[in-house]
Short mmCIF file of C-alpha atoms in Angstrom, two decimals:
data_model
loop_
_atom_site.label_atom_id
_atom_site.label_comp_id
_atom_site.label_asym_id
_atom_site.label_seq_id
_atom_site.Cartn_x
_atom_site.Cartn_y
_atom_site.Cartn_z
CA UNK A 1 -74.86 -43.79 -76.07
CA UNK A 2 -71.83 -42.54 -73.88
CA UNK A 3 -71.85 -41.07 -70.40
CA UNK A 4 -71.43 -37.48 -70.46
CA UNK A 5 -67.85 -36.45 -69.33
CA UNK A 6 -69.12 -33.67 -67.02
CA UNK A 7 -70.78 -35.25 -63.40
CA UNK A 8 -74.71 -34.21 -63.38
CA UNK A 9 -74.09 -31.98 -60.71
CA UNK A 10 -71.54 -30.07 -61.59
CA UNK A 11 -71.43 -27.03 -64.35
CA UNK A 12 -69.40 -28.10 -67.69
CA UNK A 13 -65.76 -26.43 -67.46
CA UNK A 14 -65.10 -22.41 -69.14
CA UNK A 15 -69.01 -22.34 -68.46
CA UNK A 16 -69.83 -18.26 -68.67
CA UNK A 17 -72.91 -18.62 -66.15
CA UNK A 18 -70.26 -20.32 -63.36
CA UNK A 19 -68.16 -17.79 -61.06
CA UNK A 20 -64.85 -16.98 -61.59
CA UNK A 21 -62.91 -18.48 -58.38
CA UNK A 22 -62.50 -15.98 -55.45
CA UNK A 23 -59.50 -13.27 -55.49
CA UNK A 24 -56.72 -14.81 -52.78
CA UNK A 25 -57.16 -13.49 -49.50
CA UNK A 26 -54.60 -10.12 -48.56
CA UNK A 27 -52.75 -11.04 -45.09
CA UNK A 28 -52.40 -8.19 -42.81
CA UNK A 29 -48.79 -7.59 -43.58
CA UNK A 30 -48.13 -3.95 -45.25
CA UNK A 31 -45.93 -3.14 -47.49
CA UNK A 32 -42.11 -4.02 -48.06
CA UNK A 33 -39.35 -1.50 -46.35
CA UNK A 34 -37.97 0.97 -49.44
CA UNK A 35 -34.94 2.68 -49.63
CA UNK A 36 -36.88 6.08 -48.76
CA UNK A 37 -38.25 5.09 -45.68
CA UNK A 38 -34.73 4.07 -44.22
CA UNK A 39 -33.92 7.45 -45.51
CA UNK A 40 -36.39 8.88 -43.31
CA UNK A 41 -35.60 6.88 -40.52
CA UNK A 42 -31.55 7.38 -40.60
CA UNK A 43 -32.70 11.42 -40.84
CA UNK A 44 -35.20 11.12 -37.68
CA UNK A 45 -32.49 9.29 -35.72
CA UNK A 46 -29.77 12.48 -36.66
CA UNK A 47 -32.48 15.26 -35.65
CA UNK A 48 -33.39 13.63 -32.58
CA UNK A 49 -30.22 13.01 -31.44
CA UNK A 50 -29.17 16.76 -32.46
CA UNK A 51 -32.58 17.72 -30.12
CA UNK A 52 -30.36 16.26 -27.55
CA UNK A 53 -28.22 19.48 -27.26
CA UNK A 54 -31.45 21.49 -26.08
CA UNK A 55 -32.50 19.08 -24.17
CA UNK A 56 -29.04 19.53 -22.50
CA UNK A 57 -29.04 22.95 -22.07
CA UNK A 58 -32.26 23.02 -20.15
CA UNK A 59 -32.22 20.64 -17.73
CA UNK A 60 -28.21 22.20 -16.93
CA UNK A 61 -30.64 25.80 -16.58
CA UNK A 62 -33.89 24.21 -14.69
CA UNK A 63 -32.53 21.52 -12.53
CA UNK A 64 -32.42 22.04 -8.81
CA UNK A 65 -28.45 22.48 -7.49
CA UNK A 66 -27.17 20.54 -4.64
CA UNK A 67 -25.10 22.60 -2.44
CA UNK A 68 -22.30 21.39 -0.50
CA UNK A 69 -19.98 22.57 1.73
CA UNK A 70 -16.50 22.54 3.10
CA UNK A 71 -15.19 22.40 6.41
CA UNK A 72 -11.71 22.67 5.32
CA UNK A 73 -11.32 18.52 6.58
CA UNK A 74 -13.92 16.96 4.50
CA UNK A 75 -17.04 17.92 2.27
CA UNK A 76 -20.59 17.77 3.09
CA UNK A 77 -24.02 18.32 2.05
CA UNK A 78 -24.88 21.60 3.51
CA UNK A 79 -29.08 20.26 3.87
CA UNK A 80 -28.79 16.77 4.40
CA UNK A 81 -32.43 16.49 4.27
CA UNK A 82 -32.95 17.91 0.71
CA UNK A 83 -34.25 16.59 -2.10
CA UNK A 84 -32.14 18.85 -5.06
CA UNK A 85 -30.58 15.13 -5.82
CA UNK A 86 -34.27 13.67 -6.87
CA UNK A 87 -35.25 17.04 -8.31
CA UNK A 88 -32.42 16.93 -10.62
CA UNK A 89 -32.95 13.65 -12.03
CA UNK A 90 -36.95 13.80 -12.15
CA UNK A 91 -35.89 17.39 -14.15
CA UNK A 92 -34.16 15.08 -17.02
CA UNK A 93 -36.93 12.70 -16.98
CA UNK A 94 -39.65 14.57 -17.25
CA UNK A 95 -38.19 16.91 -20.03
CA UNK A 96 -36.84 13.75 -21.52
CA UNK A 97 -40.68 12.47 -21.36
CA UNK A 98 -41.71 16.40 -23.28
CA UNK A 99 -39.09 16.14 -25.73
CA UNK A 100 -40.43 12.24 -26.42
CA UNK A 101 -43.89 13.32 -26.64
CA UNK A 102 -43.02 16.50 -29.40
CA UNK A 103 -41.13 14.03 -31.58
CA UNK A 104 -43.41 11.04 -31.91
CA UNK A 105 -46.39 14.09 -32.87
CA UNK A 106 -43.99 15.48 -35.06
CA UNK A 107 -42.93 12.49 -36.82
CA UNK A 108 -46.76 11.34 -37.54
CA UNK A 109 -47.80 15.04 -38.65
CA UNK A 110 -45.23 14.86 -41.14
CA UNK A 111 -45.74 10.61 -42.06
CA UNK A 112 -49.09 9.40 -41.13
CA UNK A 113 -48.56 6.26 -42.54
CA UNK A 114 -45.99 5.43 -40.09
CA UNK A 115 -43.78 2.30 -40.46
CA UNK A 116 -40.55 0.49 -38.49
CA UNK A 117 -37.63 2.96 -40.11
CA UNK A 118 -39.33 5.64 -38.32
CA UNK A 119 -39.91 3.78 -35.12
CA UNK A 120 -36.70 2.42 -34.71
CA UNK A 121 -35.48 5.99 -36.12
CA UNK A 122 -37.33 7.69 -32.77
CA UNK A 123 -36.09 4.87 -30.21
CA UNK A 124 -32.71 5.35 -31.35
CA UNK A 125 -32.12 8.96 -31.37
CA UNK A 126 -34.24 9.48 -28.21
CA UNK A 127 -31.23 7.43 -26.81
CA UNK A 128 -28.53 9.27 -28.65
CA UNK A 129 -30.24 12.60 -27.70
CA UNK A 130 -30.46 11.43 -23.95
CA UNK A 131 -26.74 10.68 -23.96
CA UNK A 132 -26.00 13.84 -25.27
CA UNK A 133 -28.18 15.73 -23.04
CA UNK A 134 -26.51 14.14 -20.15
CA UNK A 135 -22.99 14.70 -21.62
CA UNK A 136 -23.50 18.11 -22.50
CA UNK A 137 -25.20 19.08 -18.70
CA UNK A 138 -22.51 17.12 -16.92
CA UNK A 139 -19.84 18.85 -19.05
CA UNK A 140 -20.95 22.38 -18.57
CA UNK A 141 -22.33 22.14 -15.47
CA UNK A 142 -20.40 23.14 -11.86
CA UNK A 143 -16.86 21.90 -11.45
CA UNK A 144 -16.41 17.83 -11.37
CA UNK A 145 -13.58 18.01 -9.03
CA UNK A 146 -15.29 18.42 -5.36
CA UNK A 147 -12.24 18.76 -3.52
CA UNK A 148 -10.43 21.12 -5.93
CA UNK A 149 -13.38 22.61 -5.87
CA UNK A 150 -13.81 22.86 -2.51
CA UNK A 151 -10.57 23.94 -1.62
CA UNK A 152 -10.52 26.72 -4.53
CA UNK A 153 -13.80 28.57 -2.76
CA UNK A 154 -12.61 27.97 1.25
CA UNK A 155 -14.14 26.35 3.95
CA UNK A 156 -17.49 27.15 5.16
CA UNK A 157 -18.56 28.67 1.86
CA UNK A 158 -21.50 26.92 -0.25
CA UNK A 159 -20.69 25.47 -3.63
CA UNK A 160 -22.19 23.36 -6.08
CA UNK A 161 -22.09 19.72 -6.33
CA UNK A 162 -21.51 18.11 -10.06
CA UNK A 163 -25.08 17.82 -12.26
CA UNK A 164 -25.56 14.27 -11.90
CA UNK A 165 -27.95 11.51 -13.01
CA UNK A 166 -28.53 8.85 -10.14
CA UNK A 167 -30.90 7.21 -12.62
CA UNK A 168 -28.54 6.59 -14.97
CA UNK A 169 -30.08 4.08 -17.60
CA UNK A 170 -33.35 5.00 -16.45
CA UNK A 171 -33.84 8.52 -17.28
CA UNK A 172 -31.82 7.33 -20.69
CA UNK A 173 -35.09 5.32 -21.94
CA UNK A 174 -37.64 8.33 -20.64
CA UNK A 175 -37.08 9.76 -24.30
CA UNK A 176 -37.52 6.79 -26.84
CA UNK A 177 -40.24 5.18 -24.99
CA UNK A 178 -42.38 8.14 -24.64
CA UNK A 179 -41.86 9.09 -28.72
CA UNK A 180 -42.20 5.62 -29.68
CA UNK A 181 -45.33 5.39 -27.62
CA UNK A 182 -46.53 8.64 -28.77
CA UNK A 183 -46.33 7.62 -32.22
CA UNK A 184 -47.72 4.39 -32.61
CA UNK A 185 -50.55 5.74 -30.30
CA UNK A 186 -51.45 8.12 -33.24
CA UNK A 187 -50.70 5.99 -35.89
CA UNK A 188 -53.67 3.56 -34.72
CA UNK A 189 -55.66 5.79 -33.99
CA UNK A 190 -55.46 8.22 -37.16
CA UNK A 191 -53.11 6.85 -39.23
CA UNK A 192 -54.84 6.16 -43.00
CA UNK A 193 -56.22 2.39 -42.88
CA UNK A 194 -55.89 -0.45 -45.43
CA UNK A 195 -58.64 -0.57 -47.61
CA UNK A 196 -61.25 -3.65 -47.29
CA UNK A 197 -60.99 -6.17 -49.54
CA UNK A 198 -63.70 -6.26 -52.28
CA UNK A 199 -66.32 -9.20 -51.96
CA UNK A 200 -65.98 -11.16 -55.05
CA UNK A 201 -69.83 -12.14 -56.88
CA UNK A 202 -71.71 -14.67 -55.37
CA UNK A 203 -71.78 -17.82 -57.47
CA UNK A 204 -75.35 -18.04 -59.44
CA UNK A 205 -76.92 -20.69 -59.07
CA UNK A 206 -76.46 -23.74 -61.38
CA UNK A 207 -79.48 -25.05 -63.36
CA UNK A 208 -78.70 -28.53 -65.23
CA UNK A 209 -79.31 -28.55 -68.59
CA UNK A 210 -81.23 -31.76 -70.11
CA UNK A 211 -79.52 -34.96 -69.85
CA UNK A 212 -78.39 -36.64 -72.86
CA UNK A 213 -81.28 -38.02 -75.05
#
């Protein structure tokens, strides 16, 4: 008599009452980059940074003027004590902080499912669109030259000082962190979720058959 091959407490191999093994676990990683989501990123990066223009134009129409003034010897701030300076750059910020805001809700209403083209698409052009926000204001704005300037509208008459941003970097980031914020914000908390993995069966339990006579 031989020894079976198969231990006594394990099931014979291909045995149809034994389990199939499990399924491999999915990681948490999502799916790989494709050429259409760059697409949409490189296109969300060019609108945003085109949204810059408005952006531009309204802070040059809403933001509080500093006035200065000539005495025909040197140029001064004709209310020392005002705060037009601060007014103008919390202006930028906070429409930079709107204009943030509108784009990451935009961007999600029109791609819930998100992804890093798009994010890096709305950090990006919220800079580009900050930069030319601030170019456009300072460009259009009152005269840059505050002598010329000065000397062109007399002494003792009020004038305009340049549009300035004394936050300079600053008020730059107001725009891509609050759309990147914005949108990952909704994208976790409405954005369409992976589906759970499926249990696999539960192994049956293994009865022996009788031992070899």
């Amino acid at each position: 008599m031989t020894a079976p091959l198969t231990p006594p407490h394990q099931p014979p191999p291909h045995d149809p009452d034994w389990p199939p093994p499990p399924p491999p676990m999915l990681g948490p990683a999502g799916d790989p980059i494709t050429a259409a989501e760059v697409v949409q990123g490189v296109l969300v990066t060019l609108v945003s940074a085109v949204a810059g223009a408005l952006l531009g134009v309204l802070w040059l129409n809403l933001a509080p003027r500093v006035l200065l003034i000539s005495d025909g010897e040197g140029v001064y701030l004709r209310n020392s004590e005002g705060e037009a300076a601060i007014g103008s750059d919390g202006t930028f910020v906070l429409l930079a902080l709107a204009f943030g805001a509108i784009a990451g809700l935009v961007v999600f209403l029109l791609r819930r499912k998100g992804g890093v083209p798009l994010v890096l698409g709305l950090a990006v052009g919220g800079v580009l669109g900050s930069l030319l926000a601030w170019g456009l204001g300072t460009y259009f704005g009152p005269a840059r030259d505050v002598v010329a300037h000065a000397k062109a509208v007399g002494p003792n008459v009020a004038f305009e000082a340049p549009l300035e941003l004394n936050l300079g970097a600053a008020a730059m980031l107001a725009w891509p962190l609050a759309a990147t914020i914005v949108h990952l914000a909704l994208t976790a908390l409405f954005g369409p979720r992976d589906p759970e993995p499926e249990p696999w069966d539960q192994p049956k339990p293994y009865a022996p058959g009788p031992g070899p006579s």
